């Protein structure tokens, strides 16, 4: 995936207040990568279905909470990425 992570801090919403398609595209790409490669993915059985959770990198959770993908998407839309997440990713 692209090393350029400036998109994380781009505007997340369109002028109509909708999820910006470009940001959404980057988030989907990022999450595909994260769920396949994150060093710690939490797996949980919910109603017999295995659900994967990653540490949510949003401004509120700040990678302290494990969340399901749709929850992470919602968080990123509402809160954006945590400050300095870019720097943290670069270090690993
Ligand atoms: Zn979050």
mmCIF file of C-alpha atoms and ligand atoms in Angstrom:
data_model
loop_
_atom_site.group_PDB
_atom_site.id
_atom_site.type_symbol
_atom_site.label_atom_id
_atom_site.label_comp_id
_atom_site.label_asym_id
_atom_site.label_seq_id
_atom_site.Cartn_x
_atom_site.Cartn_y
_atom_site.Cartn_z
ATOM 1 C CA UNK A 1 0.000 0.000 0.000
ATOM 2 C CA UNK A 2 1.006 3.585 -0.433
ATOM 3 C CA UNK A 3 3.501 5.010 2.023
ATOM 4 C CA UNK A 4 1.830 8.374 1.673
ATOM 5 C CA UNK A 5 -0.570 8.712 4.582
ATOM 6 C CA UNK A 6 -1.467 12.343 4.210
ATOM 7 C CA UNK A 7 -4.964 11.251 3.205
ATOM 8 C CA UNK A 8 -5.584 10.327 6.861
ATOM 9 C CA UNK A 9 -5.852 13.985 7.688
ATOM 10 C CA UNK A 10 -7.742 15.129 4.639
ATOM 11 C CA UNK A 11 -11.256 16.469 4.850
ATOM 12 C CA UNK A 12 -13.547 13.539 5.627
ATOM 13 C CA UNK A 13 -16.849 14.949 4.524
ATOM 14 C CA UNK A 14 -18.207 16.481 1.362
ATOM 15 C CA UNK A 15 -19.878 19.877 1.336
ATOM 16 C CA UNK A 16 -23.174 17.982 1.781
ATOM 17 C CA UNK A 17 -21.880 16.419 4.994
ATOM 18 C CA UNK A 18 -21.516 12.968 3.453
ATOM 19 C CA UNK A 19 -18.586 10.608 3.778
ATOM 20 C CA UNK A 20 -16.086 11.882 1.220
ATOM 21 C CA UNK A 21 -15.686 9.109 -1.413
ATOM 22 C CA UNK A 22 -11.931 9.620 -1.659
ATOM 23 C CA UNK A 23 -11.458 9.380 2.095
ATOM 24 C CA UNK A 24 -13.795 6.389 2.198
ATOM 25 C CA UNK A 25 -11.787 4.688 -0.515
ATOM 26 C CA UNK A 26 -8.550 5.209 1.418
ATOM 27 C CA UNK A 27 -10.162 3.977 4.632
ATOM 28 C CA UNK A 28 -11.385 0.795 2.940
ATOM 29 C CA UNK A 29 -7.950 0.175 1.504
ATOM 30 C CA UNK A 30 -6.317 0.868 4.860
ATOM 31 C CA UNK A 31 -8.703 -1.474 6.675
ATOM 32 C CA UNK A 32 -8.216 -4.277 4.137
ATOM 33 C CA UNK A 33 -4.533 -3.987 4.878
ATOM 34 C CA UNK A 34 -4.968 -3.611 8.629
ATOM 35 C CA UNK A 35 -7.236 -6.640 9.010
ATOM 36 C CA UNK A 36 -4.806 -8.753 7.019
ATOM 37 C CA UNK A 37 -1.580 -7.505 8.604
ATOM 38 C CA UNK A 38 -2.175 -5.928 11.993
ATOM 39 C CA UNK A 39 0.220 -7.379 14.592
ATOM 40 C CA UNK A 40 -2.622 -7.862 17.032
ATOM 41 C CA UNK A 41 -6.045 -8.734 15.797
ATOM 42 C CA UNK A 42 -8.604 -9.806 18.346
ATOM 43 C CA UNK A 43 -10.877 -12.609 17.200
ATOM 44 C CA UNK A 44 -14.181 -13.177 18.863
ATOM 45 C CA UNK A 45 -16.989 -15.631 18.255
ATOM 46 C CA UNK A 46 -20.284 -13.822 18.032
ATOM 47 C CA UNK A 47 -23.282 -16.104 17.396
ATOM 48 C CA UNK A 48 -20.924 -18.701 15.980
ATOM 49 C CA UNK A 49 -19.354 -16.276 13.544
ATOM 50 C CA UNK A 50 -15.736 -15.273 13.949
ATOM 51 C CA UNK A 51 -15.400 -11.521 14.078
ATOM 52 C CA UNK A 52 -12.045 -9.783 13.860
ATOM 53 C CA UNK A 53 -11.288 -6.615 15.696
ATOM 54 C CA UNK A 54 -8.365 -4.246 15.359
ATOM 55 C CA UNK A 55 -7.231 -1.441 17.577
ATOM 56 C CA UNK A 56 -9.263 1.529 16.445
ATOM 57 C CA UNK A 57 -6.990 4.382 15.338
ATOM 58 C CA UNK A 58 -9.659 7.075 15.629
ATOM 59 C CA UNK A 59 -9.250 10.273 17.630
ATOM 60 C CA UNK A 60 -11.391 8.906 20.463
ATOM 61 C CA UNK A 61 -10.173 5.303 20.823
ATOM 62 C CA UNK A 62 -6.534 6.112 20.010
ATOM 63 C CA UNK A 63 -5.741 2.410 19.546
ATOM 64 C CA UNK A 64 -6.785 1.579 23.112
ATOM 65 C CA UNK A 65 -9.985 -0.192 22.077
ATOM 66 C CA UNK A 66 -10.560 -3.153 19.784
ATOM 67 C CA UNK A 67 -13.385 -2.638 17.352
ATOM 68 C CA UNK A 68 -15.122 -4.358 14.496
ATOM 69 C CA UNK A 69 -14.567 -3.057 11.030
ATOM 70 C CA UNK A 70 -17.858 -1.244 10.611
ATOM 71 C CA UNK A 71 -17.340 0.388 13.985
ATOM 72 C CA UNK A 72 -13.870 1.568 12.994
ATOM 73 C CA UNK A 73 -15.269 2.994 9.760
ATOM 74 C CA UNK A 74 -17.953 4.856 11.707
ATOM 75 C CA UNK A 75 -15.405 6.165 14.195
ATOM 76 C CA UNK A 76 -13.033 7.359 11.495
ATOM 77 C CA UNK A 77 -15.857 9.135 9.755
ATOM 78 C CA UNK A 78 -16.950 10.866 12.954
ATOM 79 C CA UNK A 79 -13.642 11.464 14.733
ATOM 80 C CA UNK A 80 -10.951 11.091 12.101
ATOM 81 C CA UNK A 81 -7.589 9.501 12.767
ATOM 82 C CA UNK A 82 -5.849 10.156 16.064
ATOM 83 C CA UNK A 83 -3.121 12.801 16.053
ATOM 84 C CA UNK A 84 0.322 11.496 15.194
ATOM 85 C CA UNK A 85 -1.027 8.151 14.000
ATOM 86 C CA UNK A 86 1.013 8.645 10.855
ATOM 87 C CA UNK A 87 4.200 8.919 12.881
ATOM 88 C CA UNK A 88 3.333 5.810 14.902
ATOM 89 C CA UNK A 89 2.750 3.767 11.798
ATOM 90 C CA UNK A 90 6.015 4.906 10.300
ATOM 91 C CA UNK A 91 7.951 3.715 13.333
ATOM 92 C CA UNK A 92 6.728 0.116 13.123
HETATM 93 ZN ZN1 LIG B 1 -12.549 4.516 17.502
#
